[in-house]
Short mmCIF file of C-alpha atoms in Angstrom, two decimals:
data_model
loop_
_atom_site.label_atom_id
_atom_site.label_comp_id
_atom_site.label_asym_id
_atom_site.label_seq_id
_atom_site.Cartn_x
_atom_site.Cartn_y
_atom_site.Cartn_z
CA ASP A 296 89.63 146.12 116.51
CA ALA A 297 91.47 148.05 119.40
CA GLY A 298 94.67 146.12 119.04
CA VAL A 299 96.78 145.00 121.93
CA ILE A 300 96.31 147.44 124.82
CA GLN A 301 99.08 148.01 127.40
CA SER A 302 98.97 150.06 130.48
CA PRO A 303 100.64 152.18 131.82
CA ARG A 304 102.35 153.71 128.88
CA HIS A 305 105.01 155.10 131.05
CA GLU A 306 106.14 154.07 134.62
CA VAL A 307 108.83 155.76 136.75
CA THR A 308 109.45 154.12 140.15
CA GLU A 309 112.30 153.76 142.64
CA MET A 310 114.58 150.98 143.10
CA GLY A 311 113.02 148.31 145.42
CA GLN A 312 109.39 149.12 144.34
CA GLU A 313 107.05 146.60 142.96
CA VAL A 314 105.97 147.34 139.24
CA THR A 315 103.02 145.82 137.48
CA LEU A 316 102.62 146.00 133.78
CA ARG A 317 99.17 145.07 132.20
CA CYS A 318 98.09 143.67 128.72
CA LYS A 319 94.99 143.04 127.11
CA PRO A 320 95.64 140.97 123.89
CA ILE A 321 93.35 141.15 120.67
CA SER A 322 90.16 139.22 121.21
CA GLY A 323 90.45 135.76 119.75
CA HIS A 324 94.21 135.51 119.92
CA ASP A 325 95.53 132.34 121.72
CA TYR A 326 99.00 133.41 122.14
CA LEU A 327 100.51 136.17 124.26
CA PHE A 328 103.91 137.35 124.49
CA TRP A 329 105.91 139.51 126.72
CA TYR A 330 109.22 141.23 125.27
CA ARG A 331 111.66 143.64 126.59
CA GLN A 332 113.54 146.17 124.39
CA THR A 333 116.89 147.74 125.51
CA MET A 334 119.56 149.43 123.43
CA MET A 335 122.14 146.80 124.76
CA ARG A 336 120.17 143.56 124.17
CA GLY A 337 117.56 144.64 121.50
CA LEU A 338 114.34 142.76 121.62
CA GLU A 339 114.14 139.68 123.91
CA LEU A 340 111.26 137.34 124.55
CA LEU A 341 110.59 137.03 128.15
CA ILE A 342 107.63 134.57 128.34
CA TYR A 343 104.74 133.38 126.21
CA PHE A 344 101.29 131.95 126.99
CA ASN A 345 99.15 129.64 124.85
CA ASN A 346 95.48 129.51 125.99
CA ASN A 347 96.38 131.39 129.11
CA VAL A 348 99.04 128.67 129.99
CA PRO A 349 102.71 129.79 130.40
CA ILE A 350 104.65 127.78 127.84
CA ASP A 351 108.16 129.09 127.90
CA ASP A 352 109.55 131.46 130.55
CA SER A 353 113.18 130.75 129.77
CA GLY A 354 113.69 134.46 128.90
CA MET A 355 112.51 135.83 132.31
CA PRO A 356 115.80 137.25 133.68
CA GLU A 357 115.38 136.10 137.25
CA ASP A 358 113.06 135.39 140.02
CA ARG A 359 112.17 139.03 140.49
CA PHE A 360 110.13 138.78 137.22
CA SER A 361 106.71 136.93 137.21
CA ALA A 362 103.87 136.90 134.73
CA LYS A 363 100.33 135.76 134.89
CA MET A 364 97.36 135.29 132.54
CA PRO A 365 94.34 134.77 134.64
CA ASN A 366 92.07 134.76 131.53
CA ALA A 367 92.13 135.15 127.84
CA SER A 368 91.83 139.05 127.88
CA PHE A 369 94.35 139.88 130.62
CA SER A 370 97.97 139.29 131.48
CA THR A 371 100.27 141.00 133.97
CA LEU A 372 104.08 141.25 134.15
CA LYS A 373 105.35 141.94 137.77
CA ILE A 374 108.74 142.91 138.75
CA GLN A 375 109.48 142.87 142.56
CA PRO A 376 111.85 144.18 143.68
CA SER A 377 112.70 146.51 140.71
CA GLU A 378 116.24 147.48 139.96
CA PRO A 379 117.69 150.25 137.64
CA ARG A 380 118.93 147.64 135.12
CA ASP A 381 115.20 146.63 134.57
CA SER A 382 114.75 150.14 132.85
CA ALA A 383 113.53 149.31 129.36
CA VAL A 384 110.44 149.24 127.06
CA TYR A 385 108.38 146.19 127.70
CA PHE A 386 105.92 144.98 124.88
CA CYS A 387 103.08 142.69 124.98
CA ALA A 388 102.03 141.02 121.66
CA SER A 389 99.35 138.59 120.62
CA SER A 390 99.02 136.10 117.78
CA PRO A 391 95.99 134.14 116.42
CA GLU A 392 97.84 130.95 115.71
CA THR A 393 101.21 129.22 115.95
CA GLY A 394 103.94 130.57 113.81
CA LYS A 395 102.05 133.48 112.50
CA GLU A 396 102.47 137.32 112.94
CA GLN A 397 102.44 138.75 116.24
CA TYR A 398 100.67 142.03 116.86
CA PHE A 399 102.42 144.31 119.44
CA GLY A 400 101.07 146.73 121.78
CA PRO A 401 102.38 150.27 122.11
CA GLY A 402 104.79 149.21 124.95
CA THR A 403 105.39 150.37 128.45
CA ARG A 404 108.47 152.49 129.13
CA LEU A 405 109.72 151.54 132.48
CA THR A 406 112.36 153.84 134.27
CA VAL A 407 113.72 152.62 137.67
CA THR A 408 115.69 155.14 139.55
CA ALA B 175 119.38 128.20 117.86
CA GLN B 176 117.94 130.87 115.44
CA LYS B 177 119.86 133.95 114.40
CA ILE B 178 119.06 137.05 112.37
CA THR B 179 121.76 139.19 110.88
CA GLN B 180 121.07 142.69 109.62
CA THR B 181 124.24 144.21 108.38
CA GLN B 182 123.08 147.64 107.56
CA PRO B 183 122.88 149.79 110.69
CA GLY B 184 121.63 152.77 108.55
CA MET B 185 120.20 153.28 105.13
CA PHE B 186 119.46 156.55 103.21
CA VAL B 187 117.08 156.76 100.36
CA GLN B 188 115.42 159.50 98.51
CA GLU B 189 111.68 159.97 98.35
CA LYS B 190 109.94 157.92 95.69
CA GLU B 191 112.99 155.67 95.10
CA ALA B 192 113.09 152.03 96.10
CA VAL B 193 115.22 150.62 98.86
CA THR B 194 116.34 147.13 99.99
CA LEU B 195 116.99 146.33 103.61
CA ASP B 196 119.17 143.16 103.95
CA CYS B 197 118.39 140.19 106.34
CA THR B 198 120.01 136.93 106.47
CA TYR B 199 119.08 134.21 108.80
CA ASP B 200 120.33 130.94 110.40
CA THR B 201 118.27 127.97 111.41
CA SER B 202 118.45 124.19 111.30
CA ASP B 203 114.61 123.97 111.28
CA GLN B 204 112.94 123.12 107.97
CA SER B 205 109.73 125.04 108.93
CA TYR B 206 109.99 128.61 109.96
CA GLY B 207 108.51 132.07 109.35
CA LEU B 208 110.20 135.28 108.52
CA PHE B 209 108.83 138.71 109.44
CA TRP B 210 109.57 142.33 109.01
CA TYR B 211 108.44 144.88 111.52
CA LYS B 212 108.77 148.65 111.40
CA GLN B 213 109.38 150.75 114.52
CA PRO B 214 108.93 154.50 114.12
CA SER B 215 110.23 157.00 116.41
CA SER B 216 107.09 156.86 118.63
CA GLY B 217 108.21 153.34 119.45
CA GLU B 218 105.37 151.00 118.52
CA MET B 219 106.32 147.70 116.59
CA ILE B 220 104.27 147.45 113.31
CA PHE B 221 103.92 144.13 111.46
CA LEU B 222 104.74 144.61 107.84
CA ILE B 223 105.06 141.32 105.98
CA TYR B 224 105.49 137.43 106.67
CA GLN B 225 107.03 134.71 104.55
CA GLY B 226 106.67 131.10 105.37
CA SER B 227 109.49 128.76 104.61
CA TYR B 228 107.42 126.63 102.29
CA ASP B 229 105.94 129.52 100.45
CA GLU B 230 107.09 129.43 96.86
CA GLN B 231 106.11 133.01 95.97
CA ASN B 232 107.62 136.02 97.54
CA ALA B 233 105.29 137.81 99.87
CA THR B 234 103.90 141.29 98.78
CA GLU B 235 101.95 143.70 100.95
CA GLY B 236 101.25 146.96 99.04
CA ARG B 237 104.72 148.72 98.76
CA TYR B 238 106.43 146.05 100.72
CA SER B 239 107.76 142.95 99.19
CA LEU B 240 110.01 140.16 100.67
CA ASN B 241 112.74 138.85 98.48
CA PHE B 242 112.97 135.46 99.74
CA GLN B 243 116.02 133.30 98.72
CA LYS B 244 115.92 130.14 100.69
CA ALA B 245 119.08 128.56 99.49
CA ARG B 246 121.13 131.74 100.53
CA LYS B 247 118.99 132.07 103.65
CA SER B 248 118.02 135.67 102.91
CA ALA B 249 114.90 137.57 103.31
CA ASN B 250 115.32 141.05 102.21
CA LEU B 251 112.68 143.73 102.45
CA VAL B 252 111.94 145.94 99.46
CA ILE B 253 110.08 149.12 99.85
CA SER B 254 109.06 150.64 96.66
CA ALA B 255 108.29 154.32 96.15
CA SER B 256 109.69 155.36 99.49
CA GLN B 257 107.72 157.94 101.49
CA LEU B 258 108.84 160.38 104.18
CA GLY B 259 106.75 158.26 106.71
CA ASP B 260 108.89 155.24 105.93
CA SER B 261 111.58 156.63 108.07
CA ALA B 262 112.01 154.25 110.98
CA MET B 263 113.88 151.38 112.45
CA TYR B 264 113.08 148.04 110.48
CA PHE B 265 113.59 144.57 112.26
CA CYS B 266 113.75 141.21 110.56
CA ALA B 267 112.81 138.36 112.79
CA ILE B 268 112.27 134.56 112.43
CA ILE B 269 110.05 132.15 114.21
CA THR B 270 110.32 128.39 114.51
CA GLY B 271 108.19 125.74 116.14
CA PHE B 272 109.09 126.91 119.56
CA GLN B 273 107.26 130.15 119.10
CA LYS B 274 110.15 132.44 119.84
CA LEU B 275 110.29 135.46 117.72
CA VAL B 276 114.00 136.15 117.35
CA PHE B 277 114.83 139.70 116.12
CA GLY B 278 117.86 141.12 114.24
CA THR B 279 119.42 144.30 115.40
CA GLY B 280 117.59 146.54 113.01
CA THR B 281 118.34 148.86 110.30
CA ARG B 282 117.45 152.59 110.57
CA LEU B 283 116.01 153.92 107.38
CA LEU B 284 115.99 157.68 106.54
CA VAL B 285 113.96 159.00 103.69
CA SER B 286 114.92 162.37 102.56
CA PRO B 287 112.69 164.68 100.37
#
């Protein structure tokens, strides 16, 4: 199995630009999660989907952040407009069933200048 | 709300020795899962081991075992026969019915030759 795939691996952008992060979960996994990792706040859950439906987006920092899952094999996390404080590593993870282990992608390191 | 406490910011161990990484948790839920993840310097999050709250036996996965003491709300990770490749950050995490994986602040393990 290829595991969770994320792209790009690194993204450097200027403040105000739109950023789109992409994720392909493990085939057959019904749950998809987006996390953010920073030195100050550690790992935080931003949003998760079950069967392509957003279930809990209470971790999304503000309206500049949006996430979609148009089908079972693809999800995006968009930041518009981006700000320097959005600089972090963004992880996507997937899980086969409720309450079980989540498998993480390699992460996208975002730098907003 | 769920909380994970990892009180050891850093641990040192010599190669081939065993090491215990501490984790305590707080939750009012009766049903929950506990996880350990490894994050090497390359940045990916690697799932190591899972323990369900109703599991009577401690979980084991190769050289990893989880010392689950429910009454004390602790879920320590034991790594036997440490290897140089075990040097990494280790995160303890908890999940309840709301699917939110809550992480601790992590313990950095350094294995010396």
